[in-house]
Structures are given as C-alpha cells and as structure tokens.
Amino acid sequence: MIRRIAALALATALIPAPAGAKVAVTQACSEAVPAVRTVPLTANRTGEVWGRIELRRDTCHQYWAYLKLNSPIITGGTRATAVLAYWEEGLQQPGLTCNSPGGNGYITRNQTSCRTPKLPWTFVDGFMATGHYDVQLEGGSAWYAVAKGQTKKAPGRI
C-alpha cells in the first residue's frame, strides 16, 4: 500500500492539473521512440478500420495512450478517446482518458487525435492502451461505443 501511495504521489506530481492543458514533457525525455504496442480501432459491425490506438513510452519510461483517427469527426453527438489502463500490485487501477487532467481532451468535431496524461512506470506492473469511438444515445445521458480497439498488456519496466 505504501508503494501504491508513493507511486500515486509521483504520478500526481508529473501530471499537470488543468484539464485540456498540454502534457508537460521534461526536456531530457524524448518521445521520438517507436510505439510499444499498436492496434487498429475497428468498427463493431463492419470491422472497418477507423484509426489506431498506440501505447507510447518516452525515454524516461513515462507511458501514455494515443488515439489517431483516419478522418476527423464530422457530426455532433460523437466523440472518441484513448484510455491508459495500468496495474499496481497485480490490481487493475482506474484508467486515464484523454479527458483526464493532463490529457488533451476527447476527440470531437473536426479533430483526429488525442492523448492521455503520462504516467511513470514506477511501481506499475503493466500498461495497456484502449480506444473507443462513441455515439451519444437519444436523451444525451449515455454513450455507446461503435468502434473499439485494445493493445496487449505490456510490462511497466521495459
């Protein structure tokens, strides 16, 4: 439990507070490395590829999820997001989405990509990136995923 609290304190220190703010990148950390894992975002009914989900890591071993759509969202009532799932002490933790503080927000009209906040590998057993493209159901209170994708879990200390 102490490891978990320390990891969360470290993660909180690295994630900027304001929603929609650009993710702070340490000068010494480069993002110019290949994705750890990449999978297609596919439509549930047709299997058509709508984009790709990536599990990314910088040279300081901070991880994030990235979603890139093949074309911009053109209608209201739709959105897409990436989710960074992670495990501590073998237990899956609540995921971070593009809309979490430090991410750049959901993909909405005229946009094609988003990223979650970064999370350091410290005390994390593994990471996985998922993504979904959602349509708002009638009444506006619920969303339905019409396209999804999920990478395989990657160890946190690679």
CSV table of N, CA and C in Angstrom, one decimal, residues 7-66:
chain,number,residue,atom,x,y,z
A,7,ALA,N,3.7,5.8,-5.5
A,7,ALA,CA,3.5,5.9,-7.0
A,7,ALA,C,2.5,6.9,-7.4
A,8,LEU,N,1.3,6.9,-6.7
A,8,LEU,CA,0.3,7.9,-7.0
A,8,LEU,C,0.8,9.3,-6.7
A,9,ALA,N,1.5,9.5,-5.7
A,9,ALA,CA,2.1,10.9,-5.4
A,9,ALA,C,3.0,11.3,-6.5
A,10,LEU,N,3.9,10.4,-7.0
A,10,LEU,CA,4.8,10.7,-8.0
A,10,LEU,C,4.0,11.0,-9.3
A,11,ALA,N,3.0,10.1,-9.6
A,11,ALA,CA,2.2,10.3,-10.8
A,11,ALA,C,1.5,11.7,-10.8
A,12,THR,N,1.0,12.0,-9.6
A,12,THR,CA,0.3,13.3,-9.5
A,12,THR,C,1.2,14.5,-9.7
A,13,ALA,N,2.4,14.3,-9.2
A,13,ALA,CA,3.4,15.4,-9.4
A,13,ALA,C,3.8,15.6,-10.9
A,14,LEU,N,3.7,14.6,-11.7
A,14,LEU,CA,4.1,14.7,-13.1
A,14,LEU,C,2.9,15.1,-14.0
A,15,ILE,N,1.7,15.0,-13.5
A,15,ILE,CA,0.5,15.3,-14.3
A,15,ILE,C,0.0,16.7,-14.0
A,16,PRO,N,0.1,17.6,-15.0
A,16,PRO,CA,-0.4,19.0,-14.8
A,16,PRO,C,-1.9,19.0,-14.4
A,17,ALA,N,-2.3,19.9,-13.6
A,17,ALA,CA,-3.7,19.9,-13.0
A,17,ALA,C,-4.8,20.4,-14.0
A,18,PRO,N,-4.6,21.5,-14.8
A,18,PRO,CA,-5.7,22.0,-15.6
A,18,PRO,C,-6.1,21.0,-16.7
A,19,ALA,N,-7.4,20.8,-16.8
A,19,ALA,CA,-7.9,19.9,-17.9
A,19,ALA,C,-7.7,20.7,-19.2
A,20,GLY,N,-7.3,19.9,-20.2
A,20,GLY,CA,-7.1,20.5,-21.5
A,20,GLY,C,-5.7,21.1,-21.7
A,21,ALA,N,-4.9,21.1,-20.7
A,21,ALA,CA,-3.6,21.7,-20.8
A,21,ALA,C,-2.7,20.7,-21.5
A,22,LYS,N,-1.7,21.2,-22.2
A,22,LYS,CA,-0.7,20.4,-22.9
A,22,LYS,C,0.1,19.6,-21.8
A,23,VAL,N,0.4,18.3,-22.2
A,23,VAL,CA,1.2,17.5,-21.3
A,23,VAL,C,2.6,18.0,-21.1
A,24,ALA,N,3.0,18.2,-19.9
A,24,ALA,CA,4.4,18.7,-19.7
A,24,ALA,C,5.4,17.6,-20.0
A,25,VAL,N,6.4,17.9,-20.8
A,25,VAL,CA,7.4,16.9,-21.1
A,25,VAL,C,8.7,17.5,-20.6
A,26,THR,N,9.4,16.6,-19.8
A,26,THR,CA,10.7,17.0,-19.3
A,26,THR,C,11.6,17.1,-20.5
A,27,GLN,N,12.5,18.2,-20.4
A,27,GLN,CA,13.4,18.4,-21.5
A,27,GLN,C,14.3,17.2,-21.9
A,28,ALA,N,14.7,16.4,-20.8
A,28,ALA,CA,15.6,15.3,-21.1
A,28,ALA,C,14.8,14.1,-21.6
A,29,CYS,N,13.5,14.1,-21.7
A,29,CYS,CA,12.7,12.9,-22.1
A,29,CYS,C,12.3,13.1,-23.6
A,30,SER,N,12.7,12.2,-24.4
A,30,SER,CA,12.3,12.2,-25.8
A,30,SER,C,11.1,11.3,-26.1
A,31,GLU,N,10.2,11.8,-26.9
A,31,GLU,CA,9.0,11.0,-27.3
A,31,GLU,C,9.3,10.4,-28.7
A,32,ALA,N,10.5,10.6,-29.3
A,32,ALA,CA,10.8,10.1,-30.6
A,32,ALA,C,11.3,8.7,-30.5
A,33,VAL,N,10.4,7.8,-30.0
A,33,VAL,CA,10.7,6.4,-29.9
A,33,VAL,C,9.5,5.6,-30.5
A,34,PRO,N,9.7,4.4,-31.1
A,34,PRO,CA,8.5,3.7,-31.6
A,34,PRO,C,7.5,3.4,-30.5
A,35,ALA,N,6.3,3.2,-31.0
A,35,ALA,CA,5.2,2.8,-30.0
A,35,ALA,C,5.5,1.5,-29.4
A,36,VAL,N,5.1,1.3,-28.2
A,36,VAL,CA,5.3,0.0,-27.5
A,36,VAL,C,4.4,-1.0,-28.1
A,37,ARG,N,3.1,-0.7,-28.3
A,37,ARG,CA,2.1,-1.5,-28.9
A,37,ARG,C,1.2,-0.6,-29.8
A,38,THR,N,0.7,-1.2,-30.9
A,38,THR,CA,-0.2,-0.5,-31.8
A,38,THR,C,-1.3,-1.5,-32.3
A,39,VAL,N,-2.6,-1.1,-32.2
A,39,VAL,CA,-3.7,-1.9,-32.8
A,39,VAL,C,-4.6,-1.0,-33.5
A,40,PRO,N,-5.4,-1.6,-34.4
A,40,PRO,CA,-6.4,-0.8,-35.1
A,40,PRO,C,-7.6,-0.5,-34.2
A,41,LEU,N,-8.3,0.6,-34.5
A,41,LEU,CA,-9.6,0.9,-34.0
A,41,LEU,C,-10.6,0.5,-35.0
A,42,THR,N,-11.4,-0.5,-34.7
A,42,THR,CA,-12.3,-1.1,-35.7
A,42,THR,C,-13.7,-0.9,-35.4
A,43,ALA,N,-14.5,-0.8,-36.4
A,43,ALA,CA,-16.0,-0.6,-36.2
A,43,ALA,C,-16.6,-1.9,-35.8
A,44,ASN,N,-17.5,-1.9,-34.8
A,44,ASN,CA,-18.0,-3.1,-34.3
A,44,ASN,C,-18.8,-4.0,-35.3
A,45,ARG,N,-19.6,-3.4,-36.1
A,45,ARG,CA,-20.4,-4.1,-37.1
A,45,ARG,C,-19.7,-4.5,-38.4
A,46,THR,N,-18.8,-3.7,-38.9
A,46,THR,CA,-18.3,-4.0,-40.2
A,46,THR,C,-16.8,-4.4,-40.1
A,47,GLY,N,-16.1,-4.1,-39.0
A,47,GLY,CA,-14.7,-4.5,-38.9
A,47,GLY,C,-13.8,-3.5,-39.7
A,48,GLU,N,-14.4,-2.4,-40.2
A,48,GLU,CA,-13.7,-1.4,-40.9
A,48,GLU,C,-12.7,-0.7,-39.9
A,49,VAL,N,-11.5,-0.4,-40.4
A,49,VAL,CA,-10.5,0.3,-39.5
A,49,VAL,C,-10.8,1.8,-39.6
A,50,TRP,N,-11.0,2.4,-38.4
A,50,TRP,CA,-11.3,3.8,-38.3
A,50,TRP,C,-10.1,4.6,-37.8
A,51,GLY,N,-9.1,3.9,-37.3
A,51,GLY,CA,-7.9,4.6,-36.8
A,51,GLY,C,-7.0,3.6,-36.1
A,52,ARG,N,-6.1,4.1,-35.2
A,52,ARG,CA,-5.2,3.2,-34.5
A,52,ARG,C,-5.0,3.7,-33.1
A,53,ILE,N,-4.8,2.8,-32.2
A,53,ILE,CA,-4.5,3.1,-30.8
A,53,ILE,C,-3.1,2.6,-30.5
A,54,GLU,N,-2.4,3.5,-29.8
A,54,GLU,CA,-1.0,3.2,-29.5
A,54,GLU,C,-0.7,3.3,-28.0
A,55,LEU,N,0.1,2.4,-27.5
A,55,LEU,CA,0.7,2.5,-26.2
A,55,LEU,C,2.0,3.1,-26.4
A,56,ARG,N,2.3,4.3,-25.9
A,56,ARG,CA,3.5,5.0,-26.1
A,56,ARG,C,4.4,5.1,-24.8
A,57,ARG,N,5.7,5.3,-25.0
A,57,ARG,CA,6.6,5.5,-23.9
A,57,ARG,C,7.7,6.4,-24.3
A,58,ASP,N,8.1,7.4,-23.4
A,58,ASP,CA,9.2,8.2,-23.7
A,58,ASP,C,10.5,7.6,-23.2
A,59,THR,N,11.6,8.3,-23.4
A,59,THR,CA,12.9,7.8,-22.9
A,59,THR,C,13.0,7.8,-21.4
A,60,CYS,N,12.1,8.5,-20.7
A,60,CYS,CA,12.1,8.5,-19.2
A,60,CYS,C,11.2,7.5,-18.7
A,61,HIS,N,10.7,6.6,-19.5
A,61,HIS,CA,9.8,5.5,-19.1
A,61,HIS,C,8.4,6.0,-18.5
A,62,GLN,N,7.9,7.1,-19.1
A,62,GLN,CA,6.6,7.6,-18.8
A,62,GLN,C,5.7,7.1,-20.0
A,63,TYR,N,4.5,6.5,-19.6
A,63,TYR,CA,3.7,5.9,-20.6
A,63,TYR,C,2.4,6.8,-20.8
A,64,TRP,N,1.8,6.7,-22.0
A,64,TRP,CA,0.5,7.3,-22.3
A,64,TRP,C,-0.1,6.5,-23.4
A,65,ALA,N,-1.4,6.7,-23.6
A,65,ALA,CA,-2.2,6.1,-24.7
A,65,ALA,C,-2.5,7.3,-25.7
A,66,TYR,N,-2.4,6.9,-27.0
A,66,TYR,CA,-2.6,7.8,-28.1
A,66,TYR,C,-3.6,7.2,-29.1
